[in-house]
Coordinates of C-alpha atoms in Angstrom, one line a residue:
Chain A
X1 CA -15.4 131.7 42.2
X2 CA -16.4 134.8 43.9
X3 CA -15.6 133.4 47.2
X4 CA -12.2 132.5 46.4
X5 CA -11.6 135.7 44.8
X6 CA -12.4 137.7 47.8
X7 CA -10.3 135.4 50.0
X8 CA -7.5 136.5 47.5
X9 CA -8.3 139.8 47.1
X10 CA -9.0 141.0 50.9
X11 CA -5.2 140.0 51.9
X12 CA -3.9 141.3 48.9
X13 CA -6.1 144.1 46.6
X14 CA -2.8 144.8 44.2
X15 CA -3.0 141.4 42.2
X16 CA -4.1 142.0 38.8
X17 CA -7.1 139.4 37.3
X18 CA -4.3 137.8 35.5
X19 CA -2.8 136.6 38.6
X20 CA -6.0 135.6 40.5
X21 CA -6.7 134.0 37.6
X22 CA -3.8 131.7 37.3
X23 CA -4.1 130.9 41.2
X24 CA -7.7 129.8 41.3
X25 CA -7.3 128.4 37.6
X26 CA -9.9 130.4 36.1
X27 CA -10.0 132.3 32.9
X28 CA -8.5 135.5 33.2
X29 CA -11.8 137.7 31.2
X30 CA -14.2 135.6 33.9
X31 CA -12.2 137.3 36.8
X32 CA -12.1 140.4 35.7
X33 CA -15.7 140.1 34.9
X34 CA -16.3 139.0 38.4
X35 CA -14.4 141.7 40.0
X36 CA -16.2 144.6 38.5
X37 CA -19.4 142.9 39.1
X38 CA -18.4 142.8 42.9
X39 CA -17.5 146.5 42.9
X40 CA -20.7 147.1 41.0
X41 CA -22.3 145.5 43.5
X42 CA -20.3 147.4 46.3
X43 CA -19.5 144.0 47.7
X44 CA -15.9 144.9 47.2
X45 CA -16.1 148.6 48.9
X46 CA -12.4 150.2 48.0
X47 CA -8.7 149.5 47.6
X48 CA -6.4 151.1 49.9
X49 CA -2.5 151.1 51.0
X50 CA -2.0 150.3 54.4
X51 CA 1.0 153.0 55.8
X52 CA 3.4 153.3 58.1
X53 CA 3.7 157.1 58.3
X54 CA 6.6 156.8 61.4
X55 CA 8.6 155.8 58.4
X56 CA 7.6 159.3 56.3
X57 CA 8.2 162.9 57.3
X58 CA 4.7 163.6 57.2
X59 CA 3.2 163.9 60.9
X60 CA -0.5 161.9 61.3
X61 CA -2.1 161.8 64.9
X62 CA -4.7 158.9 65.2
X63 CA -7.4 158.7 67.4
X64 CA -10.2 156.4 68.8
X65 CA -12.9 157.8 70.1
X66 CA -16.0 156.3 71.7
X67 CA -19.1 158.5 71.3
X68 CA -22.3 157.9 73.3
X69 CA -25.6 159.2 71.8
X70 CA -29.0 158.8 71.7
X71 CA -30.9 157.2 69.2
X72 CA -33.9 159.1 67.3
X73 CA -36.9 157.7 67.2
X74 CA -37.6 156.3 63.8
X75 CA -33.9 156.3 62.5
X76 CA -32.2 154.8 65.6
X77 CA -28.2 155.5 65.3
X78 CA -28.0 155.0 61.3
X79 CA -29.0 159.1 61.1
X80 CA -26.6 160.2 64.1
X81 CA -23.6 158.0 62.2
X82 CA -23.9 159.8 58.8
X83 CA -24.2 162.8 60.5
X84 CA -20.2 161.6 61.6
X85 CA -19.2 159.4 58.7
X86 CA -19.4 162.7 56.6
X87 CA -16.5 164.6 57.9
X88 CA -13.2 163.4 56.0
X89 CA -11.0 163.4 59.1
X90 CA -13.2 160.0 60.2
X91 CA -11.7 156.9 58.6
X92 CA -14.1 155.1 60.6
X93 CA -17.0 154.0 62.5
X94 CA -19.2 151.4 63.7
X95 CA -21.7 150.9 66.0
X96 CA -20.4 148.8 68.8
X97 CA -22.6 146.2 71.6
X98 CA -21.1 147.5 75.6
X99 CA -20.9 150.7 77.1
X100 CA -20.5 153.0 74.2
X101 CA -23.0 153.1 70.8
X102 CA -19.8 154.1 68.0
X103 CA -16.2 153.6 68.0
X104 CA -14.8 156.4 65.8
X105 CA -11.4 156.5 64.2
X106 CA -9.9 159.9 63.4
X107 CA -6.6 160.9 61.3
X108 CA -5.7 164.3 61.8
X109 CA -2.4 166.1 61.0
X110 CA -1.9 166.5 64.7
X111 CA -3.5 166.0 68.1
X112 CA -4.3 169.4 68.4
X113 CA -6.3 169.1 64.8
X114 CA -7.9 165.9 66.1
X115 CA -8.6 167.3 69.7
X116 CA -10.2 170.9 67.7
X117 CA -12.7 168.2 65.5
X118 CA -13.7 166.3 69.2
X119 CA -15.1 169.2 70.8
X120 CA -15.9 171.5 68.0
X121 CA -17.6 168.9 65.8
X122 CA -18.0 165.4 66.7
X123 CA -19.6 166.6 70.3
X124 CA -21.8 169.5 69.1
X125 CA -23.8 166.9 67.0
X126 CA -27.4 166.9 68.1
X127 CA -27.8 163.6 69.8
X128 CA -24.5 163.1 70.8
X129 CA -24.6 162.5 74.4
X130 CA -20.9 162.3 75.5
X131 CA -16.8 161.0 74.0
X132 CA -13.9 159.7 75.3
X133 CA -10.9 160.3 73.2
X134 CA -8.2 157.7 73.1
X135 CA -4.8 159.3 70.9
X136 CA -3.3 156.4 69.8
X137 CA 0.1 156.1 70.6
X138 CA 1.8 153.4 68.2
X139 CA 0.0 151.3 65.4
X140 CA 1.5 147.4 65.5
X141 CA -0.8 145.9 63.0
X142 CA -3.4 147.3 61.1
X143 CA -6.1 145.1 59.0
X144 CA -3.9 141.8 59.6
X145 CA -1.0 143.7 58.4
X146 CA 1.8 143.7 60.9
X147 CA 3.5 147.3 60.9
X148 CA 6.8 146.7 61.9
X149 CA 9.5 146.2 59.5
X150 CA 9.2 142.0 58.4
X151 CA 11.3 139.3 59.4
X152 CA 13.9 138.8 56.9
X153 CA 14.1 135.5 55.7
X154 CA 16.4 132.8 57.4
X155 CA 15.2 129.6 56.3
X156 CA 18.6 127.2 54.9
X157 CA 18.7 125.5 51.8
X158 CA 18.9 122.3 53.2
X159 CA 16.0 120.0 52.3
Chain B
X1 CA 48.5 107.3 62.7
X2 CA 45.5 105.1 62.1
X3 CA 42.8 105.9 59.4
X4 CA 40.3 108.1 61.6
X5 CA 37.2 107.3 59.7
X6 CA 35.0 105.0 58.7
X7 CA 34.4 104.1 55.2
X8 CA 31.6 103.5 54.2
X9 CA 30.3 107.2 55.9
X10 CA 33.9 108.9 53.6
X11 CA 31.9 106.9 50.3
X12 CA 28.7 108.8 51.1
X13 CA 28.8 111.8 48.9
X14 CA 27.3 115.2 50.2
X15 CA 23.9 116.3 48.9
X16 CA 23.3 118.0 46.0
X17 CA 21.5 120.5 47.3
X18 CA 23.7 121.8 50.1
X19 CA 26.8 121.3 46.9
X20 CA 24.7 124.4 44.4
X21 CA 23.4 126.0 48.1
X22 CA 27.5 126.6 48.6
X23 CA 28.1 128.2 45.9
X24 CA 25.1 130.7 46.3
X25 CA 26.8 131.3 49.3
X26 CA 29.9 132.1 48.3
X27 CA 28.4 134.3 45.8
X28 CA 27.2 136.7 48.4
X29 CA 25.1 138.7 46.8
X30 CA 22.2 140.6 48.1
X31 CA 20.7 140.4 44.5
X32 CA 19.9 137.0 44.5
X33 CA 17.3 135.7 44.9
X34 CA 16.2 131.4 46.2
X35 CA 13.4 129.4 45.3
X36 CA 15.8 126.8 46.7
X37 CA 14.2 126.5 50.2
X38 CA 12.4 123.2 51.4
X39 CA 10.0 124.3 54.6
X40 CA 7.2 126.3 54.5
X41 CA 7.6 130.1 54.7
X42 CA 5.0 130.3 57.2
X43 CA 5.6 130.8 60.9
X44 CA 4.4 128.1 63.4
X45 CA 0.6 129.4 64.2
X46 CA 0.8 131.1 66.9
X47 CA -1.9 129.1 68.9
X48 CA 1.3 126.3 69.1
X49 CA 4.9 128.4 69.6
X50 CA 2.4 130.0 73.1
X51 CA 1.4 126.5 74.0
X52 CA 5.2 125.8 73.8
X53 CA 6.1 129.0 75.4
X54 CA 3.6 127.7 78.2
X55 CA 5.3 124.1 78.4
X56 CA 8.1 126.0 79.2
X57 CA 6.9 128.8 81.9
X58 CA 5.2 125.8 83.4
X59 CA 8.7 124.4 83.6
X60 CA 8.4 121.7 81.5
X61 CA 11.3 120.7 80.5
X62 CA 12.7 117.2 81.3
X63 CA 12.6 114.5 79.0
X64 CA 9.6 112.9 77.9
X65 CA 9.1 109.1 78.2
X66 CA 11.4 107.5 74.7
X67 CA 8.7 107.2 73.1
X68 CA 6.9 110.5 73.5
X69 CA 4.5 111.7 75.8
X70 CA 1.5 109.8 76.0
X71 CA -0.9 112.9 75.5
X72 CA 0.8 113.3 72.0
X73 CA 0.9 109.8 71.0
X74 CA -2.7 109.6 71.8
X75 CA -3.4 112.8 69.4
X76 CA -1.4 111.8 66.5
X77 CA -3.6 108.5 67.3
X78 CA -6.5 110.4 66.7
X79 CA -5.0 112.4 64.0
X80 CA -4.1 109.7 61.6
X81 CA -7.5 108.2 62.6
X82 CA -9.5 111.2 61.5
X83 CA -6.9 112.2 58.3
X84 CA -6.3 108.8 56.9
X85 CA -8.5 106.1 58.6
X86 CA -5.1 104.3 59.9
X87 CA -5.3 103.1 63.4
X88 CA -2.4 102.6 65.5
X89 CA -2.1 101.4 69.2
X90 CA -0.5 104.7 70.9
X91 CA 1.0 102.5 73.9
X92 CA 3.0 100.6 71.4
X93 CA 2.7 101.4 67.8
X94 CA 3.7 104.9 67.6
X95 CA 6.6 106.7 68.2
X96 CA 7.6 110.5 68.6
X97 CA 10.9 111.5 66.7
X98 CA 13.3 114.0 66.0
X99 CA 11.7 114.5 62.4
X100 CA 10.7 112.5 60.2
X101 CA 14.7 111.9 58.7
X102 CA 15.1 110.0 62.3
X103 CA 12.3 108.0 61.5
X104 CA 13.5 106.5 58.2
X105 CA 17.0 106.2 59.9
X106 CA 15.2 103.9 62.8
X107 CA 13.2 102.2 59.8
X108 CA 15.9 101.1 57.9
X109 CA 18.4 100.5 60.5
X110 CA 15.8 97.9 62.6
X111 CA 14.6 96.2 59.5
X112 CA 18.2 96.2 57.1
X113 CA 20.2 93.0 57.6
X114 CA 23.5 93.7 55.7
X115 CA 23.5 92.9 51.8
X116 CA 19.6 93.7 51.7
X117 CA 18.3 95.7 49.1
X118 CA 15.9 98.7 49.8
X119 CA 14.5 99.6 46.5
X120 CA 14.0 104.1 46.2
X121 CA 12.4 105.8 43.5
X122 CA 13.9 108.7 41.8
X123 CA 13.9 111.6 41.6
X124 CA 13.6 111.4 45.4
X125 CA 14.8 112.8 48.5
X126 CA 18.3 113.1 49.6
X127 CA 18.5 111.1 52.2
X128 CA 16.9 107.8 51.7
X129 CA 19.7 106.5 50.0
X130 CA 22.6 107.5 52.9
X131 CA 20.1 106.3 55.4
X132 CA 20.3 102.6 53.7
X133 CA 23.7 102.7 53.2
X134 CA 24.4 103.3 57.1
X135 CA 22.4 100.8 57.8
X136 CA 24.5 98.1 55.7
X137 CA 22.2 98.0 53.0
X138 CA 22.0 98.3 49.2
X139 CA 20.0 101.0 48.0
X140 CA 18.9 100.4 44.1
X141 CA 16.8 102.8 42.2
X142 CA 14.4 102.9 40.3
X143 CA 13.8 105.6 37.5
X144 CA 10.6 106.7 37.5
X145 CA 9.1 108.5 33.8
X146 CA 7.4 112.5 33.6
X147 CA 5.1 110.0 31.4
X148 CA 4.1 108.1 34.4
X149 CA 3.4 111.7 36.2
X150 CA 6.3 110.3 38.4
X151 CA 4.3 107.7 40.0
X152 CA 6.2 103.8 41.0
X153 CA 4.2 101.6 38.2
X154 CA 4.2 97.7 38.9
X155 CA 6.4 96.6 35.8
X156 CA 8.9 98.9 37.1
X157 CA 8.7 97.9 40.6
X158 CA 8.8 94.0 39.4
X159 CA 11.8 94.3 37.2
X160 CA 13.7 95.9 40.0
X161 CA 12.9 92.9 42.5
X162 CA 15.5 90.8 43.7
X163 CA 16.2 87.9 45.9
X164 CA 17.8 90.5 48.4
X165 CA 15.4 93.2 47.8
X166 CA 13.7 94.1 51.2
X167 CA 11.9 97.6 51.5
X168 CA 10.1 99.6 49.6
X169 CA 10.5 103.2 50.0
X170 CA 7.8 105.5 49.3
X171 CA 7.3 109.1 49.3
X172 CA 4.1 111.0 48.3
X173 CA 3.3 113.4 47.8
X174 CA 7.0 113.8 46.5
X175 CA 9.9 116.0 47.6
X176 CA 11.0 116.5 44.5
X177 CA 8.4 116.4 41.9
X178 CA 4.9 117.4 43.4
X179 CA 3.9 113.5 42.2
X180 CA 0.9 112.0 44.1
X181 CA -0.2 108.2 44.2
X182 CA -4.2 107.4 44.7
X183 CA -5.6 104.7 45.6
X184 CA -5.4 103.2 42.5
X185 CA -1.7 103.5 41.8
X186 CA -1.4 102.0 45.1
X187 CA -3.2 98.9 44.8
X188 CA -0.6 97.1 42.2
X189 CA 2.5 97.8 43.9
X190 CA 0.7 96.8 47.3
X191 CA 0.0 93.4 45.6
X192 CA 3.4 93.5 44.3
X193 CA 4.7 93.6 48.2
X194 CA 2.9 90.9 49.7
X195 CA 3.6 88.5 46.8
X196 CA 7.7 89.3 47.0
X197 CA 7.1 89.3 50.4
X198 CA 8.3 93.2 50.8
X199 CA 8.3 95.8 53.1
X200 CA 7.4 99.1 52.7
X201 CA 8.3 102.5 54.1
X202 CA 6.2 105.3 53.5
X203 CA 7.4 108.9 53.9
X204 CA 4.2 110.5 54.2
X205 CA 5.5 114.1 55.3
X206 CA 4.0 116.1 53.0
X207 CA 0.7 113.9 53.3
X208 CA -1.4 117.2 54.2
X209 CA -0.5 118.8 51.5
X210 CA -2.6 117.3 48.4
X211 CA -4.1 119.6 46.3
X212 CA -6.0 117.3 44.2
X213 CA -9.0 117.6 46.2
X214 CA -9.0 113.8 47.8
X215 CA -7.9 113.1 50.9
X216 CA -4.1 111.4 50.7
X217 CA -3.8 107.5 51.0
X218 CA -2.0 105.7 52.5
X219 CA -0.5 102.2 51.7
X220 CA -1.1 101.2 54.9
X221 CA -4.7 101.2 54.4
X222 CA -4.6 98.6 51.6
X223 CA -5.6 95.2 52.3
X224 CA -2.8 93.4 54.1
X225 CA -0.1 96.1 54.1
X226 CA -0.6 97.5 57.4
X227 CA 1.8 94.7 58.9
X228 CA 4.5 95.2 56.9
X229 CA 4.3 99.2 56.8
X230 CA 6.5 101.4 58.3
X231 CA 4.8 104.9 58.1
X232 CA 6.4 108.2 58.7
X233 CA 4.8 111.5 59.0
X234 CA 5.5 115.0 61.1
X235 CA 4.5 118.3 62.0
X236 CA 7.8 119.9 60.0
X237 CA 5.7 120.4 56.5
X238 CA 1.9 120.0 57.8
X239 CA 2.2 122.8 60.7
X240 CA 5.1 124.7 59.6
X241 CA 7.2 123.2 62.5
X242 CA 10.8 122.5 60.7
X243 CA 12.6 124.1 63.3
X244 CA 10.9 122.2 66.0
X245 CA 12.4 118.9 64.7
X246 CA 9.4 116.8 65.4
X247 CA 8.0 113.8 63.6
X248 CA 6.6 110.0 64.4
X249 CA 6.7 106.9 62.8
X250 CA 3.9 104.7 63.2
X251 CA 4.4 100.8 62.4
X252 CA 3.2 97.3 63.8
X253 CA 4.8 96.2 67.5
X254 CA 7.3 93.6 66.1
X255 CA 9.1 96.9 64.4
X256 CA 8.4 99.5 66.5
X257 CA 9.8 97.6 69.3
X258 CA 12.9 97.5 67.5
X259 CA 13.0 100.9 66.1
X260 CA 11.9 102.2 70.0
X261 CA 15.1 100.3 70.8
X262 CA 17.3 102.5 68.3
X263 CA 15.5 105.5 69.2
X264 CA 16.2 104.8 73.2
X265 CA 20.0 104.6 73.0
X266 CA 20.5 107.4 69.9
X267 CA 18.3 109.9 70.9
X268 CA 16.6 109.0 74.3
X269 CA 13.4 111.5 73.3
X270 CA 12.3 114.1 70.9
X271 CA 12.2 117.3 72.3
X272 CA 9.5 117.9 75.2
X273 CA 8.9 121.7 74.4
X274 CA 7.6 120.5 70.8
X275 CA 6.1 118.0 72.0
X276 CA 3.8 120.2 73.8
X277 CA 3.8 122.5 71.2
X278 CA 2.9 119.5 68.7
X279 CA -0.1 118.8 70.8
X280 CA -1.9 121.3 70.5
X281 CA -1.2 121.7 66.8
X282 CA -3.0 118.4 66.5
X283 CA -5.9 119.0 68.7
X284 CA -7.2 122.5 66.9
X285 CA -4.7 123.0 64.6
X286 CA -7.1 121.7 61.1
X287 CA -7.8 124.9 59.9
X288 CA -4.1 126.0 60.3
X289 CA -3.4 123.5 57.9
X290 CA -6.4 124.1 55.6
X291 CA -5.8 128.1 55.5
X292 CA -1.4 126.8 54.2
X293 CA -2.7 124.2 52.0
X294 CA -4.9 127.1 50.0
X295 CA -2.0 129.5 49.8
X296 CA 0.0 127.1 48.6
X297 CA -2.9 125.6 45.9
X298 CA -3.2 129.4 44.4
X299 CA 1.0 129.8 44.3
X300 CA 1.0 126.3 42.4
X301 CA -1.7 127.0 39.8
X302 CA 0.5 130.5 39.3
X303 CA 3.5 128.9 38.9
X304 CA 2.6 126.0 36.2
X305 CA 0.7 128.8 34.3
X306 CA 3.6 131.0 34.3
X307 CA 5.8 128.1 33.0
X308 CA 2.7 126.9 30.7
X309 CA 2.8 130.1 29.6
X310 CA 6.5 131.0 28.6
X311 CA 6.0 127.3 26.7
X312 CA 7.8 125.5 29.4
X313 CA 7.0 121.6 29.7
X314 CA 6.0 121.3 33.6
X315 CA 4.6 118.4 34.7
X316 CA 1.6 119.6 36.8
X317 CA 2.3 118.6 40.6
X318 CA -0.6 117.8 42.4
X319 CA 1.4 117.6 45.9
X320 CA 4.1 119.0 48.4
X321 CA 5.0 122.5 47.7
X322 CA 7.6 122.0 44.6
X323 CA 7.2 122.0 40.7
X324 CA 9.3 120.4 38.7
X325 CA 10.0 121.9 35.0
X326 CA 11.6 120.3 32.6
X327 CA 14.6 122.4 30.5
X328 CA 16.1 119.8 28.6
X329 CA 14.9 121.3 25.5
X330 CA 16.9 123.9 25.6
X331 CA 19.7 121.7 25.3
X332 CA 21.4 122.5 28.7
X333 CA 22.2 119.8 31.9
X334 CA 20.1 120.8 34.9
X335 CA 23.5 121.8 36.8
X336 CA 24.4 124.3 33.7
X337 CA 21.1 125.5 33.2
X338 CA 21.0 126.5 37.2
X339 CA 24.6 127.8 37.0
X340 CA 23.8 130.4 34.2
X341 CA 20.5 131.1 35.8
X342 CA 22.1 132.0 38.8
X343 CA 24.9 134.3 37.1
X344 CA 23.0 135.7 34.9
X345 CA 19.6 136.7 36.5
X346 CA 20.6 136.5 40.2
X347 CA 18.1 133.4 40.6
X348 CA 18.8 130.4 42.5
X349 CA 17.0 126.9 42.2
X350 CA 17.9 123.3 42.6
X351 CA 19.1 121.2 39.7
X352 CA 17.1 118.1 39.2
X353 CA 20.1 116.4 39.3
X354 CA 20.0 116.6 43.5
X355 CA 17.2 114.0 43.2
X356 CA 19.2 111.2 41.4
X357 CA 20.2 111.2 37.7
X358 CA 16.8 111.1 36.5
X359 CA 16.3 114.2 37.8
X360 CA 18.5 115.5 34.5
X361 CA 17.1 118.2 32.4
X362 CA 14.7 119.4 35.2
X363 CA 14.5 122.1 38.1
X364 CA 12.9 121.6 41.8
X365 CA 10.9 125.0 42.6
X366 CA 9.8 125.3 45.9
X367 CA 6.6 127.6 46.4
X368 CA 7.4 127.9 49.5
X369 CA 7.3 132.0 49.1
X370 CA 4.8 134.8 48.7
X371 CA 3.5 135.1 45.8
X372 CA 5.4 138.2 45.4
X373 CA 8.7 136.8 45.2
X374 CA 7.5 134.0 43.0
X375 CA 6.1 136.9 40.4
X376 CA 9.7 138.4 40.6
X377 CA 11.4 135.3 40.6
X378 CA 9.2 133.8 37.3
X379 CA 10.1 137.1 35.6
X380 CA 13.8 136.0 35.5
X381 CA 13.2 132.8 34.5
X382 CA 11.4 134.5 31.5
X383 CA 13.9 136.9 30.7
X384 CA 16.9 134.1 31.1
X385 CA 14.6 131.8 28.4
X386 CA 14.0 134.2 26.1
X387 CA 17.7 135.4 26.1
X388 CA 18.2 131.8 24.9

């Protein structure tokens, strides 16, 4: 059951336990259950809405950034990343095999906002040994999502 | 001036679908909403439309031999080896076609002598029955029971036997009630076609898309019934390839020889771009089909529950991607019931009645739609029922 439910609930994290329910054909109180014990657990992390701000007033500049450093000994990179994961403008990192140790994602209100946080914060960090910043120019699909607006449907009643 | 037409063709009536699919039309309202469609609302997987796109930057684009091209038999070979444990000779026992509808047109019109009865249960598919009747043959039905979960049982398939009775048509999973037939189901009427000496076609289009956890069978496999089986699959429902118009009929020499024949002069060859495309969906596209079979398992399980729920009688279909309620209880005809639906909560589905005349007092529901228009479109359903 759990298996399923994430398959379910990773595409789609708005369906209520009545509906997963119904399309694994489980009992409702079981997967609800379930659920919270996978949040308990952390196994299910967060819910989130993904956005395409173009379509809002509001102005977002994203960024990528990739962040040498050099690990400590003792705590390798997990001490260096917290030391980034804590500032609210990053919505993400991970460490990353190649040239570069993190691939950072930044939202800022603008460029200049995200450009400020690059060299005032992100680069002062002990252990930090160099970044690239990469502004991203237009998001197509985000976690599977595909941001432009959807095809509307064309398909004939014919069969 | 002479009489233009033929007919025979002026006796065939229109379908039933396209008939309530008219009226929707004319309705033209942006309000409503159609669980009326028949083909998967996925996209092709991409993997396939760029192997077409290839085909065709690689200027590919002349016909292919009539019977298809011989990379493609030789998958859909393999592919019915590996799916169903049927083996057929590529060189001269399968055949590409524009569909599977082509392929039950070849079928009947290489194996129909005039007068000859092909025997269809219903509810069913539109267009068995216009297929036998252009072919010069008789179609009879046979009315199959909710009771029976809508599978062909042998007293009914005996009593319906004549002296001019020659094929069998099968379809299942079925297009319209979800119905599946196992093994089991299948061994009676398989006896009952070798001992009236019977043909059989089997429309197996929907064959990937069984949700009862075993694999599909198929007649063919039974004892004795691969030589006088026609069977007729595609990539339309399977790989979400409607608009491709691609399907294959596999069957012995002596018919396929006959039905390549048809096929030659009609048609000349199914398109080569899909063909290409068609490859490539056999060779890696299993998991396409696994990842749309699950989808469409969760939306089915919603759907009965939601009609389970509102204390709808909805026989559970284990197949294809329709359900098939049954609203003669609230003492409307399938054609009424739809009509109100329609004007009074904006919601369009198929009367039963599309299927044949057994198909009275039910609906086809396709789930071929997100699960978010199927939550909106149950919610009318609920609110037209319990304005009742």
């Amino acid at each position: 059951m759990r298996d399923r439910i994430l398959d379910i609930i990773e595409k789609n994290g708005r369906l209520s336990a009545a509906d997963i329910a119904a399309m694994i054909g489980a009992d409702e109180e079981a997967v609800a259950r379930e659920i919270e014990r996978l949040e308990d657990e952390h196994v299910i992390c967060g819910y989130r809405a993904i956005i395409n701000w173009n379509k809002t007033d509001e102005e977002k500049a994203d960024a990528f950034i990739e962040v040498k450093v050099s690990p400590q000994r003792g705590v390798g990179f997990d001490q260096i990343a917290e030391r980034i994961w804590q500032y609210p403008e990053v919505s993400s990192i991970q460490l990353i095999s190649g040239s570069f140790d993190f691939a950072v994602f930044i939202q800022g209100r603008s460029m200049r906002e995200v450009a400020m946080f690059v060299s005032e914060k992100l680069s002062t960090i002990d252990g930090v040994l160099s970044t690239s910043t990469q502004f991203v120019l237009k998001n197509y699909k985000d976690h599977g999502i595909v941001i432009e607006s959807p095809k509307k449907d064309e398909r004939l009643e014919l069969s | 001036m002479r009489r233009a037409l033929n007919s025979f063709i002026e006796d065939i009536p229109s379908s039933g679908i396209r008939k309530f699919f008219d009226i929707v039309a004319e309705m033209n309202d942006p309000e409503v909403i159609s669980l009326g469609v028949g083909e998967p609302d996925f996209d092709t997987p991409w993997h396939v439309r760029e192997e077409g796109i290839y085909s065709l930057t690689k200027g590919k684009t002349f016909y292919s031999p009539n019977a298809g091209l011989r990379s493609l038999r030789d998958e859909i070979h393999g592919f019915m080896e590996r799916h169903y444990g049927l083996s057929y000779d590529p060189v001269h026992e399968i055949l590409v076609t524009v569909g599977g509808s082509e392929a039950i047109d070849l079928a009947f019109r290489a194996m129909l002598d005039p007068g000859d009865e092909v025997l269809i249960p219903e509810p069913s598919y539109v267009s068995y029955k216009p297929c036998a009747v252009l072919a010069g043959a008789v179609p009879r039905t046979i009315e199959l029971q909710e009771k029976d979960e809508y599978k062909l049982r042998p007293e009914q398939l005996e009593a319906a036997i004549t002296e001019r009775t020659k094929i069998l048509l099968l379809c299942y999973p079925n297009n319209p009630t979800g119905a599946v037939m196992e093994k089991e189901d299948l061994e009676p009427i398989a006896e009952l076609v070798k001992k009236h000496d019977l043909y059989v076609v089997s429309d197996e289009i929907y064959a990937e898309l069984n949700y009862t956890g075993r694999t599909h069978v198929s007649i063919a496999t039974l004892p004795g019934m691969r030589e006088r089986t026609v069977v007729i699959n595609g990539f339309s429902k399977s790989f979400a390839m409607t608009g491709w118009r691609l399907g294959y009929a596999a069957a012995p020499r002596l018919i396929m020889d006959q039905m390549l024949k048809i096929h030659q002069y009609a048609i000349m060859c199914a398109p080569t771009t899909a063909q290409y495309a068609a490859v490539e969906a056999l060779k890696n596209g299993d998991q396409d089909i696994e990842l749309m079979r699950n989808e469409y398992d969760g939306r089915r399980k919603y759907l009965l529950k939601r009609f389970w729920d509102m204390g709808i009688d909805c026989f559970e279909a284990q197949g294809a991607f329709y359900v098939f309620p049954d609203i003669s209880h609230f003492g409307m005809s399938s054609d009424e019931f739809a009509t109100r639906l329609l004007h009074e909560q904006k919601l369009a589905v198929v009367p039963g009645t599309a299927f044949g005349e057994c198909g009275e007092g039910h609906l086809r529901i396709s789930y071929a739609y997100s699960l978010r228009d199927l939550s909106r479109a149950l919610d009318r359903i609920e609110a037209f029922v319990k304005g009742l």
